[in-house]
Coordinates of C-alpha atoms and ligand atoms in Angstrom, one line a residue:
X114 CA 113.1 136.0 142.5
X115 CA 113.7 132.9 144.7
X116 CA 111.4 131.1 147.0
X117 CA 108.0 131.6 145.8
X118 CA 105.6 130.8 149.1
X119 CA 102.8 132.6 148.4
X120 CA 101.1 133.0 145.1
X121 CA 101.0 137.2 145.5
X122 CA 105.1 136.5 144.5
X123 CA 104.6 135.2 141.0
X124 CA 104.4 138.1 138.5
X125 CA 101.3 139.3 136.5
X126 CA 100.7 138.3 132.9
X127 CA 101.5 141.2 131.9
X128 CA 104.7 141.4 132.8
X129 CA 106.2 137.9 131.8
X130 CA 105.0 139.3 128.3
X131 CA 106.5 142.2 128.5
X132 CA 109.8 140.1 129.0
X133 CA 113.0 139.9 127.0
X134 CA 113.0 136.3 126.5
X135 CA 109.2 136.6 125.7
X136 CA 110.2 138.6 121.7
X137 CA 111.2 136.0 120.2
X138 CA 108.0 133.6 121.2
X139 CA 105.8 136.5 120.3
X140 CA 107.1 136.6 116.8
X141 CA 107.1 132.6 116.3
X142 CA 103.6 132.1 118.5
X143 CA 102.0 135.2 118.3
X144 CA 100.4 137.3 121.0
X145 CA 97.1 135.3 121.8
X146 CA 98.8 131.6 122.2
X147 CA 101.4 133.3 124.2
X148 CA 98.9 134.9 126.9
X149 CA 97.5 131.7 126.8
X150 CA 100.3 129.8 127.7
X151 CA 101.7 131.9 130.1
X152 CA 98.4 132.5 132.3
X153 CA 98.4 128.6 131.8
X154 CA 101.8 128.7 133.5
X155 CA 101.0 131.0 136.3
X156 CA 98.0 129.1 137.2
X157 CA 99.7 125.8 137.3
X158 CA 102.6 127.1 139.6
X159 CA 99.8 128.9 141.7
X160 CA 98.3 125.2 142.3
X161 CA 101.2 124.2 143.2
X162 CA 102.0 127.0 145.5
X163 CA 99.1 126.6 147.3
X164 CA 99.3 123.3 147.5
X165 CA 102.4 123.8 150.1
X166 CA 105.1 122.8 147.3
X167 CA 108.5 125.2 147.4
X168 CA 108.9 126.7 144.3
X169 CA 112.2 128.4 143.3
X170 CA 111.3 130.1 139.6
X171 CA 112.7 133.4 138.3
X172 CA 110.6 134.5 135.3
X173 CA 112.8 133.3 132.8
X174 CA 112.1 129.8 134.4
X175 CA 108.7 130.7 133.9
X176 CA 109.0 131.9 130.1
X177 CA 110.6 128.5 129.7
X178 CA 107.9 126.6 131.0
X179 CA 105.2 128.7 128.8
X180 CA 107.8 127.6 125.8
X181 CA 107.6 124.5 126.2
X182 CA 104.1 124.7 126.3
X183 CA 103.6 126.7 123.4
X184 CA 105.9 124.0 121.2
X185 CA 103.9 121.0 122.2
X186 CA 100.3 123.2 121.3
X187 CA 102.2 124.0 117.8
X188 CA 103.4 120.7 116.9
X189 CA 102.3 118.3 114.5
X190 CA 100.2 115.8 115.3
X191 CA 100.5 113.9 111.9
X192 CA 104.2 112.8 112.5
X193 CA 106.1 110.6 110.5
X194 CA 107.0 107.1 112.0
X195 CA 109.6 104.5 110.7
X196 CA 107.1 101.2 110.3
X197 CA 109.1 98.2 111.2
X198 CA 105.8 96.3 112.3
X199 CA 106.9 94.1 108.9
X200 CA 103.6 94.8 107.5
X201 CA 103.5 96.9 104.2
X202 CA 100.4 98.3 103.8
X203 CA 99.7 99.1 107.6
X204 CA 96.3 100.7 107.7
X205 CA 96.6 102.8 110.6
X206 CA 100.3 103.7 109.4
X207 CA 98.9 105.1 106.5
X208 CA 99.0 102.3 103.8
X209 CA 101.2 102.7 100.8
X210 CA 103.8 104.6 100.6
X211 CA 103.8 107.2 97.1
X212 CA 105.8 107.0 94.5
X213 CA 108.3 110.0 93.9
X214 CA 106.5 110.7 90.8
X215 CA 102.9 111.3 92.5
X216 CA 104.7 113.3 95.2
X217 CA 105.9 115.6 93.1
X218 CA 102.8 116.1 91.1
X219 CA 100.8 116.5 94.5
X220 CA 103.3 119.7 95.5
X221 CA 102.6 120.7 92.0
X222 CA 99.0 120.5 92.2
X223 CA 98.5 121.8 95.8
X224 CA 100.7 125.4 94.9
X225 CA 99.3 126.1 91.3
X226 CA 96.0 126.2 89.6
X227 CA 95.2 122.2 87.5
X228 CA 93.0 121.5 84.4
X229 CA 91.0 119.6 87.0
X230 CA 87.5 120.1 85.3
X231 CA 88.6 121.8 82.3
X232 CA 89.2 120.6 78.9
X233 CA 92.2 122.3 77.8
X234 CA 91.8 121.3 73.9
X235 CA 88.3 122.9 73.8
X236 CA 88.0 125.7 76.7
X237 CA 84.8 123.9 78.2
X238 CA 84.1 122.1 81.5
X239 CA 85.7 118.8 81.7
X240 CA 85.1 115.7 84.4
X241 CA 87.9 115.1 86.5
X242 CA 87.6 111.2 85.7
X243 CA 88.9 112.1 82.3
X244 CA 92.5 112.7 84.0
X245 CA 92.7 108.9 84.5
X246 CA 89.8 106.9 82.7
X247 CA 91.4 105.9 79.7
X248 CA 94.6 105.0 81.6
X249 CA 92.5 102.7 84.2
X250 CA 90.5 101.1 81.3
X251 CA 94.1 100.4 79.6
X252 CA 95.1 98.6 82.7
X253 CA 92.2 96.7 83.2
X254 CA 90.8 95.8 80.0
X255 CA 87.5 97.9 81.4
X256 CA 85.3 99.9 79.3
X257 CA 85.1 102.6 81.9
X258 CA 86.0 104.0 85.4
X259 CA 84.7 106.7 88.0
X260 CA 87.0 107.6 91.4
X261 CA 85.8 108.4 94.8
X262 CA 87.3 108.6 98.3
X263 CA 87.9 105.2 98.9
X264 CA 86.5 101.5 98.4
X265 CA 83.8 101.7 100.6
X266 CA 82.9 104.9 99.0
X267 CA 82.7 103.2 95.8
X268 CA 81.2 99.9 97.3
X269 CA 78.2 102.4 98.6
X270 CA 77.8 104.1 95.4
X271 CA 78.0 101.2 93.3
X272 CA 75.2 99.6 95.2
X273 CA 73.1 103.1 95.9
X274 CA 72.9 103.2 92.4
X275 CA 72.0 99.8 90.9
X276 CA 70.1 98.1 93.9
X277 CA 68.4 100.9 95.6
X278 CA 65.7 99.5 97.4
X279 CA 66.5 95.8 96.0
X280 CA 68.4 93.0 96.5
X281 CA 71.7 91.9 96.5
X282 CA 72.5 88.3 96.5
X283 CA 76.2 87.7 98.3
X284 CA 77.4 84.2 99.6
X285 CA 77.5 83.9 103.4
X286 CA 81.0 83.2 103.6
X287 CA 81.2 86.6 102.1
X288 CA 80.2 89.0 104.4
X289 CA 82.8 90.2 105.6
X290 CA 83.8 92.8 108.2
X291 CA 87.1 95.2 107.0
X292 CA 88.9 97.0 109.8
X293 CA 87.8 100.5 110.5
X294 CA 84.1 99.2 110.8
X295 CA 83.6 98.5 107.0
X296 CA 81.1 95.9 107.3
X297 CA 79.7 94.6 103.5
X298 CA 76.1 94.1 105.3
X299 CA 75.8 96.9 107.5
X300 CA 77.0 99.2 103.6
X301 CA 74.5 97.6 101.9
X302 CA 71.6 98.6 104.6
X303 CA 73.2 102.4 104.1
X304 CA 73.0 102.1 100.5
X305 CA 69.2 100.7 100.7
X306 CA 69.9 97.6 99.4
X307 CA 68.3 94.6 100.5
X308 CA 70.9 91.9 100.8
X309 CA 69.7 88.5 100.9
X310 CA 72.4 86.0 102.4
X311 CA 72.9 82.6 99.9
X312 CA 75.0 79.5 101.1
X313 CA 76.7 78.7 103.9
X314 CA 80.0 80.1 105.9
X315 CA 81.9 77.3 104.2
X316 CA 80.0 76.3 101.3
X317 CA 78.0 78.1 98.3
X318 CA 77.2 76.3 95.5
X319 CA 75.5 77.6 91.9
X320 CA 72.6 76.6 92.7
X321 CA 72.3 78.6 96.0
X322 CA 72.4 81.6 93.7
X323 CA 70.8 81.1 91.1
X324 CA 67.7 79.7 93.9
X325 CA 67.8 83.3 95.2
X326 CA 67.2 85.2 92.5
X327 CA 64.0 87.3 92.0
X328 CA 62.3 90.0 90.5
X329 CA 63.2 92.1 93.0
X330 CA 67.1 91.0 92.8
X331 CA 68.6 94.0 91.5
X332 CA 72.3 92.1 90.9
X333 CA 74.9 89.4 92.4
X334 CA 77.9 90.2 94.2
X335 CA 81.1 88.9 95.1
X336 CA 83.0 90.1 98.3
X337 CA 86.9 89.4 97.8
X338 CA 87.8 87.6 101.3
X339 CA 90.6 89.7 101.4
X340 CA 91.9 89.9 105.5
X341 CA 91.1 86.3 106.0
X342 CA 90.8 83.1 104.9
X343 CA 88.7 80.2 105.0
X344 CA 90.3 77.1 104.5
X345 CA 89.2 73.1 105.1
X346 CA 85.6 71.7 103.5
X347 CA 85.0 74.3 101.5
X348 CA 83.1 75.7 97.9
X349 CA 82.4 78.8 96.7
X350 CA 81.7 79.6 93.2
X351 CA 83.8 81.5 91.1
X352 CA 84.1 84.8 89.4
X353 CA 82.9 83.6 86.0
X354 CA 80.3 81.3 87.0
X355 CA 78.2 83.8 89.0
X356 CA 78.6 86.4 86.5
X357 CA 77.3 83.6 84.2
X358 CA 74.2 83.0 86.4
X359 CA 73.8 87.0 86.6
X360 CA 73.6 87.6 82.5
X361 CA 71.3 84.5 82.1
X362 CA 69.0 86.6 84.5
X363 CA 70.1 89.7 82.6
X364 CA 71.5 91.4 85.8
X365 CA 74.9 92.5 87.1
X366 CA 77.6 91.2 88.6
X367 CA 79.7 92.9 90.9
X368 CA 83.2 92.5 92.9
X369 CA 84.7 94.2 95.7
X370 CA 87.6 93.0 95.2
X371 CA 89.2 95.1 98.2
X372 CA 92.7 95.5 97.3
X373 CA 92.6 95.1 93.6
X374 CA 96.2 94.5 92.0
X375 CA 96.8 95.5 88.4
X376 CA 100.0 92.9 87.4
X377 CA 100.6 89.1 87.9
X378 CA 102.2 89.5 91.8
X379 CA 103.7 86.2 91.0
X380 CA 106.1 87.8 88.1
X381 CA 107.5 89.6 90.5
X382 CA 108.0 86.6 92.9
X383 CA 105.3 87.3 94.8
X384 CA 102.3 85.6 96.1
X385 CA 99.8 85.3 93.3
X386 CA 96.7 87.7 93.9
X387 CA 93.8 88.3 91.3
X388 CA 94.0 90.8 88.6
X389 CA 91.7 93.7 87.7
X390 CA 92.2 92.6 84.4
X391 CA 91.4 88.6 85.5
X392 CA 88.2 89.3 87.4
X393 CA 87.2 91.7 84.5
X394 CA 87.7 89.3 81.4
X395 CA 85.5 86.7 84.1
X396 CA 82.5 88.8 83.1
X397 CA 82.2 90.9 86.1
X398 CA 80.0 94.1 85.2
X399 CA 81.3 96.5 88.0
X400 CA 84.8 95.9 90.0
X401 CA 85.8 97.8 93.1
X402 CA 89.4 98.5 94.6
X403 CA 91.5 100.6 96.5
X404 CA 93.9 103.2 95.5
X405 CA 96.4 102.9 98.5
X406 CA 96.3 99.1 98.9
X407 CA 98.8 96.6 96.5
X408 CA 98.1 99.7 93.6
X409 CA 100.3 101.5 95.6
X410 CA 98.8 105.0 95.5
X411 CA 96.8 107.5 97.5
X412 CA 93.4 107.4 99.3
X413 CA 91.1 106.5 96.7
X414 CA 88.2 103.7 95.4
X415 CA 88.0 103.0 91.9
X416 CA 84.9 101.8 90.1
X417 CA 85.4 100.2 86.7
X418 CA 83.3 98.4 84.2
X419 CA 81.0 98.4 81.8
X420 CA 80.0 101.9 80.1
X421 CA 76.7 102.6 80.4
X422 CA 76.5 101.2 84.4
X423 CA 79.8 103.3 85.2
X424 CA 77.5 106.2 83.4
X425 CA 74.7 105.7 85.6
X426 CA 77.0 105.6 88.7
X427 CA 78.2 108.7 87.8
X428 CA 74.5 110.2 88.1
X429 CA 74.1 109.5 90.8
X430 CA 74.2 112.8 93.3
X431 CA 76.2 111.1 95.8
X432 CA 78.9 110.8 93.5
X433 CA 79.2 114.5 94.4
X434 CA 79.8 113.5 97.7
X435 CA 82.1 111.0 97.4
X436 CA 84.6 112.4 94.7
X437 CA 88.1 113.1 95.5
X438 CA 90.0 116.2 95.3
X439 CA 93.1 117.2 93.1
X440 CA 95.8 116.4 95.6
X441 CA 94.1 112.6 94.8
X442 CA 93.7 112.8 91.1
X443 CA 97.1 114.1 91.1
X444 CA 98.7 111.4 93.1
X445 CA 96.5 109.0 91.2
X446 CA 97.7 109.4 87.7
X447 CA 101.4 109.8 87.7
X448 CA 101.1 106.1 89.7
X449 CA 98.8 104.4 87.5
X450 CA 100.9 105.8 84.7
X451 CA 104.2 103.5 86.2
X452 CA 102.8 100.5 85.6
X453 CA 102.7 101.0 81.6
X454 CA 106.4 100.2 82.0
X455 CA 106.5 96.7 83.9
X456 CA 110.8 96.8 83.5
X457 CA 110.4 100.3 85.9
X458 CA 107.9 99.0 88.0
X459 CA 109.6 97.4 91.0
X460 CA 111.8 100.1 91.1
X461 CA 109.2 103.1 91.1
X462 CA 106.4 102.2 92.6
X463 CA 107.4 102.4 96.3
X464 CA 105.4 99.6 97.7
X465 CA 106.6 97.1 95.2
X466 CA 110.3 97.8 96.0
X467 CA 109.4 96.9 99.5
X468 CA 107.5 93.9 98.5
X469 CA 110.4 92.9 96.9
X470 CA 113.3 93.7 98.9
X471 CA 115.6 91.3 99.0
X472 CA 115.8 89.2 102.4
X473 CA 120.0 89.0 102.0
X474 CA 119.5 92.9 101.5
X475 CA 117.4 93.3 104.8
X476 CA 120.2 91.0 106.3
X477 CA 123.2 92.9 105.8
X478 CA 121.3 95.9 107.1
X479 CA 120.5 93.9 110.0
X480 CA 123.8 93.3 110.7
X481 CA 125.0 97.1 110.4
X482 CA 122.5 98.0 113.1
X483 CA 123.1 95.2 115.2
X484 CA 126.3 97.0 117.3
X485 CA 125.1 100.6 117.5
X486 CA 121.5 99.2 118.7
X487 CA 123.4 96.7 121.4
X488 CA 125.4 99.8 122.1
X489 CA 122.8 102.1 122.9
X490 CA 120.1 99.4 125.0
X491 CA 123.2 98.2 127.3
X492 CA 123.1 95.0 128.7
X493 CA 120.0 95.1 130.0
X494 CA 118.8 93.2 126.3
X495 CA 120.3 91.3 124.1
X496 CA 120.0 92.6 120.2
X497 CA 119.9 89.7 117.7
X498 CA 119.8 89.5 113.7
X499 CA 116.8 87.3 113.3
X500 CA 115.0 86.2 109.9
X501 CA 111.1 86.7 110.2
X502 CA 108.4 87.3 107.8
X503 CA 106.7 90.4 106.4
X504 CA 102.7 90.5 105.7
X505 CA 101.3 92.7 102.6
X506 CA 99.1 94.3 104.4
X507 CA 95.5 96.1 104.6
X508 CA 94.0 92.6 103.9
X509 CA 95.8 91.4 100.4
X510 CA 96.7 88.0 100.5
X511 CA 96.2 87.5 104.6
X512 CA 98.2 84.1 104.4
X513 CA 100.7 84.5 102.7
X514 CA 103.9 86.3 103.8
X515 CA 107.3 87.3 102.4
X516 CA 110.6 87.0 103.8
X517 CA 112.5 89.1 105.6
X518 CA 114.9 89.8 108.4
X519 CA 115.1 92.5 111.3
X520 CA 116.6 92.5 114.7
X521 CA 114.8 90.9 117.5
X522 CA 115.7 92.1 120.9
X523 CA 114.8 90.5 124.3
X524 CA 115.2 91.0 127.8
X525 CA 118.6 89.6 129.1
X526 CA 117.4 88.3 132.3
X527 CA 113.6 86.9 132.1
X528 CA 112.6 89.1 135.5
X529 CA 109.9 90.7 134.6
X530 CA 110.3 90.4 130.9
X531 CA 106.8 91.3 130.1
X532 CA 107.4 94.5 132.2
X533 CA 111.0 95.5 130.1
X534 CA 109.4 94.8 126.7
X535 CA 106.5 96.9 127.4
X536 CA 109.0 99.8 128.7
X537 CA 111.5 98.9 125.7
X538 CA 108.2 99.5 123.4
X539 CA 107.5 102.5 124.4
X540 CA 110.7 103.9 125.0
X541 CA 111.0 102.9 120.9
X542 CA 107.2 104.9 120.5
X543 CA 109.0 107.9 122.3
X544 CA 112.0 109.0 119.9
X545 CA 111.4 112.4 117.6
X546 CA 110.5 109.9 115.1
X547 CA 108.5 107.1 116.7
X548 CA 110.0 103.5 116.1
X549 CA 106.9 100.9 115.5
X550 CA 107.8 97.6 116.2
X551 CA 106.2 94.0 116.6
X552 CA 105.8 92.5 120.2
X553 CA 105.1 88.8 119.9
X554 CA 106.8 85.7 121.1
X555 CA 108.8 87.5 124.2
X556 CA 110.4 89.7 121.8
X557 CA 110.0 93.0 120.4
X558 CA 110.6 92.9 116.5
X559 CA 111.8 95.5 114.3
X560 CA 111.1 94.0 110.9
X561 CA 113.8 96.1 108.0
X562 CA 111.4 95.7 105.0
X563 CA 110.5 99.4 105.4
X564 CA 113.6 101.0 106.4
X565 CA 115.5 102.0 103.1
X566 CA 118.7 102.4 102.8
X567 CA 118.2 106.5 102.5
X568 CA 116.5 106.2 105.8
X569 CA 118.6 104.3 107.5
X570 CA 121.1 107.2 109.0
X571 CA 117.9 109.2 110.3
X572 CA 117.0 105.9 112.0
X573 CA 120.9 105.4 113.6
X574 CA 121.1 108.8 114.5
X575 CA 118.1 108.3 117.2
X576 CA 119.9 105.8 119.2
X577 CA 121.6 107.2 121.7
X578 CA 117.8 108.7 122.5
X579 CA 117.2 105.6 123.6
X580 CA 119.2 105.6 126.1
X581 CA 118.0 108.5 128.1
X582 CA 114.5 107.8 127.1
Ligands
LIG831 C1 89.9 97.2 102.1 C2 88.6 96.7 101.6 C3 87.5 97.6 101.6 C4 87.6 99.0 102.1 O1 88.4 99.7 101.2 P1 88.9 101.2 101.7 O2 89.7 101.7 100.5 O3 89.7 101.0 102.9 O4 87.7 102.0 101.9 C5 86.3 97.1 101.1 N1 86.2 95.8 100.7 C6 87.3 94.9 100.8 C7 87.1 93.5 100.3 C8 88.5 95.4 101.2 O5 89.5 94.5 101.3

C-alpha cells in the first residue's frame, strides 16, 4: 500500500487483526483492546484522510500505531518518580517512604492468608488493633490505641464519638486548614460537633478557655499548628494547662497533633518536634497522628489514649468505616516495631536516613553528577553544585529546615529564561522515570536528599533522555 487518498484504501478491521504482526499484541492485549485500538486507528487516519492530508501507511504502519496505542492504555498510571523537590514527606509524592521491613511484610500479607482478626492462641475472633496496640501504647506511654485510614479519619471519629452534637472548645489560632481540604472546622461540622472558637489568631489565654466552657462542652481541643507558624506577639496555652482546665471540668482533652513523632528528633540532630509520649504525660486524654508523616510508615491515623475513651471510639459504627486493611496493619507493625531499637533506627526507618543524610554526603554525590548532567543539557545551561536546604515535609516542623546540597541549573544566556526553565522542567517531568525538581529563584533545583546511593545509576542512566527530550 502507498498513498492512501481516499479512505475506501485503508483496510477493514478485520483484516489488520488478522495480521502477522497483530499475534503477538493479541496475546499481550487481548482481542477486545486490540479491536479497540485498531478501529481507533482507522478512524483517526480516516479524519485525516478526509481532511486532504497524504498519507503513506502500509498496515504494518498501522499495527504500529494501534501498538502504541494499546501500550499507553495498559500502562501504569501510578509511576514511580525520583523526588528531588528537597522535601521529605511530599504529600502528593506519596509521603514516607517504607522501611524494607514493612515492604516485605506487605508482599507477605497481600499473597497469603494473615491472623488479621483471629486469635491464634485461642481459635476465636480477634480485633485487628491487637496486631499493634500494645506496641503503640509501649511507644507512647498510652493506655490504648485504635487505627483508621488516616488522621483526619481519626480526628472525625474521635470527635463523632465524644462530642456528637456538643461542643468543642479550640483556640482561634488553631483552626487550621491542612492541604487536601482538611479543614479542623469544616471536620468538626461533619462529625456534629459544635465548635465554639476561644481567643484570638495570636493570643489565647487560660482564661479564654476556661470562660467557654458549658454544660454543653463535650471536651477541649488542641490543633498542632503543624504547616505554619505564627510568630511575633503571641500566647497560646499549653498542652498541660488546658488538659488541666479540661479535668477540673471533668472533660477531655484532645490533640491533633498532625504529624505525631515517637523519639526526641533533636537526638538525632534534628529539629526538636513534640513527642507522642510528651503530649501524653501533659495529660492529654485522646492524641491523633499520622502513620506516613515523621513515623515513617503507611497511610494510617492513630488514636491513642486513655482506655475506656479509646473503648468507646471503638464503638462507634464508623469505626467500621474508617478501619484500615491488612496491607496497612502489615506495613504498620513491622515499622513501629524499628523504633524499639533507637541504635537501628536511622538506619531502618527510611525517612530518618533521609532526614539525616549527611550534607558532605549529598555533596560528593553532587559532584559525581555534575559532568554527565552538563554533558547531557549542552551549553545551553550551566549545571552547578549548590548547597540548599531540605524541608520535612507534610507540615512537621514548617520552619525549620535541614541542610543539604543538589545541583542547581540555570539558563546560560538570560533570553527568555523563564521560557527555558519551564521547558528544562518538563523536559525533567518527561523521562521513564519523572525527575521532580524545585523551580524558584531563576533556577531549577534538584535537591539529592532523596536520591540514594542505590538509586543513583537508574537516575544517570536517563540522561542522555534528556537530550532528545
Ligand atoms: C496532616 C494533618 C492532618 C491530616 O492527617 P492525614 O493523615 O493526612 O489525614 C490533620 N491534622 C493535622 C494537624 C495535620 O498536620
Amino acid at each position: 500500500m502507498s498513498e492512501i487518498t481516499h479512505p475506501s484504501q485503508l483496510p477493514a478491521v478485520d483484516k489488520l487483526l488478522l495480521q502477522k504482526p497483530m499475534e503477538a499484541l493479541r496475546q499481550s492485549y487481548g482481542l477486545d483492546a486490540c479491536t479497540r485500538a485498531v478501529r481507533e486507528v482507522l478512524a483517526q487516519t480516516r479524519s485525516r484522510v478526509l481532511a486532504g492530508e497524504a498519507i503513506t501507511a502500509t498496515p504494518a504502519d498501522l499495527i504500529a500505531l494501534a501498538e502504541q496505542q494499546l501500550k499507553k492504555q495498559f500502562a501504569p498510571r501510578l509511576r514511580p518518580v525520583f523526588n528531588l523537590t528537597g522535601t521529605v514527606l511530599h504529600t502528593n509524592l506519596g509521603r514516607a517512604l517504607l522501611p524494607q521491613a514493612a515492604i516485605d511484610a506487605v508482599v507477605q500479607a497481600m499473597s497469603a492468608p494473615a491472623n488479621l482478626e483471629y486469635d491464634l492462641e485461642d481459635g476465636s475472633r480477634g480485633d485487628r488493633d491487637d496486631l499493634v496496640e500494645s506496641l503503640i501504647c509501649e511507644l507512647t506511654g498510652a493506655e490504648a490505641a485504635t487505627i483508621v485510614n488516616n488522621n483526619a479519619a481519626a480526628v472525625l471519629l474521635v470527635l463523632s464519638t465524644l462530642a456528637l452534637n456538643k461542643e468543642v472548645i479550640v483556640s482561634r489560632g488553631e483552626l487550621v486548614e491542612i492541604g487536601g481540604a482538611f479543614r479542623i472546622p469544616d471536620v468538626m461540622t461533619r462529625a456534629g460537633a459544635k465548635l465554639v472558637e476561644v481567643g484570638t489568631t495570636n493570643r489565647t489565654h487560660e482564661k479564654d478557655y476556661a470562660g467557654a466552657i458549658t454544660e454543653n462542652t463535650a471536651a477541649l481541643m488542641k490543633v498542632h499548628c503543624s504547616n505554619y507558624a505564627i510568630s511575633g506577639f503571641t500566647k497560646s496555652v499549653s498542652d498541660a494547662d488546658v488538659a488541666g482546665i479540661s479535668h477540673e471540668k471533668g472533660l477531655p482533652m484532645i490533640v491533633d497533633l498532625g504529624s505525631g513523632t515517637l523519639i526526641d528528633m533533636r537526638d538525632w540532630g534534628l529539629p526538636y518536634e513534640v513527642t507522642v509520649r510528651e503530649t501524653v504525660e501533659s495529660g492529654a486524654d485522646i492524641v491523633t497522628f499520622s502513620g506516613d508523616k515523621l513515623l515513617g510508615g503507611p497511610q494510617a491515623g492513630i488514636i491513642v489514649g486513655k482506655k475506656e475513651l479509646i473503648a468507646q471510639i471503638k464503638k462507634n459504627p464508623l469505626k467500621r468505616a474508617l478501619r484500615v486493611g491488612k496491607i496497612t496493619m502489615a506495613a504498620l507493625e513491622p515499622t513501629l516495631r524499628l523504633y524499639l531499637n533507637p541504635e537501628t533506627l536511622a538506619q531502618e526507618l527510611t525517612t530518618l536516613r533521609l532526614f539525616t543524610r549527611k550534607a558532605a554526603d549529598m555533596q560528593a554525590q553532587a559532584e559525581q553528577l555534575l559532568a554527565p548532567l552538563q554533558a547531557a543539557l549542552g551549553a545551553n545551561f550551566v549545571v552547578e553544585v549548590a548547597p540548599m536546604t531540605s524541608q520535612i515535609g507534610s507540615g512537621a516542623l514548617p520552619v525549620e529546615s535541614l541542610p543539604s546540597f543538589g545541583l542547581k541549573i540555570y539558563p546560560a544566556s538570560g533570553k527568555q529564561a523563564g521560557r527555558q526553565l519551564n521547558q528544562l522542567e518538563s523536559r525533567f517531568r518527561a523521562l521513564p522515570r519523572p525527575v521532580i525538581g524545585r523551580l524558584r529563584d531563576d533556577a531549577y533545583w534538584l535537591d539529592l536528599r532523596c536520591l540514594e546511593a542505590f538509586a543513583q545509576a537508574e537516575f544517570v542512566q536517563q540522561f542522555p533522555q534528556l537530550t532528545s527530550a
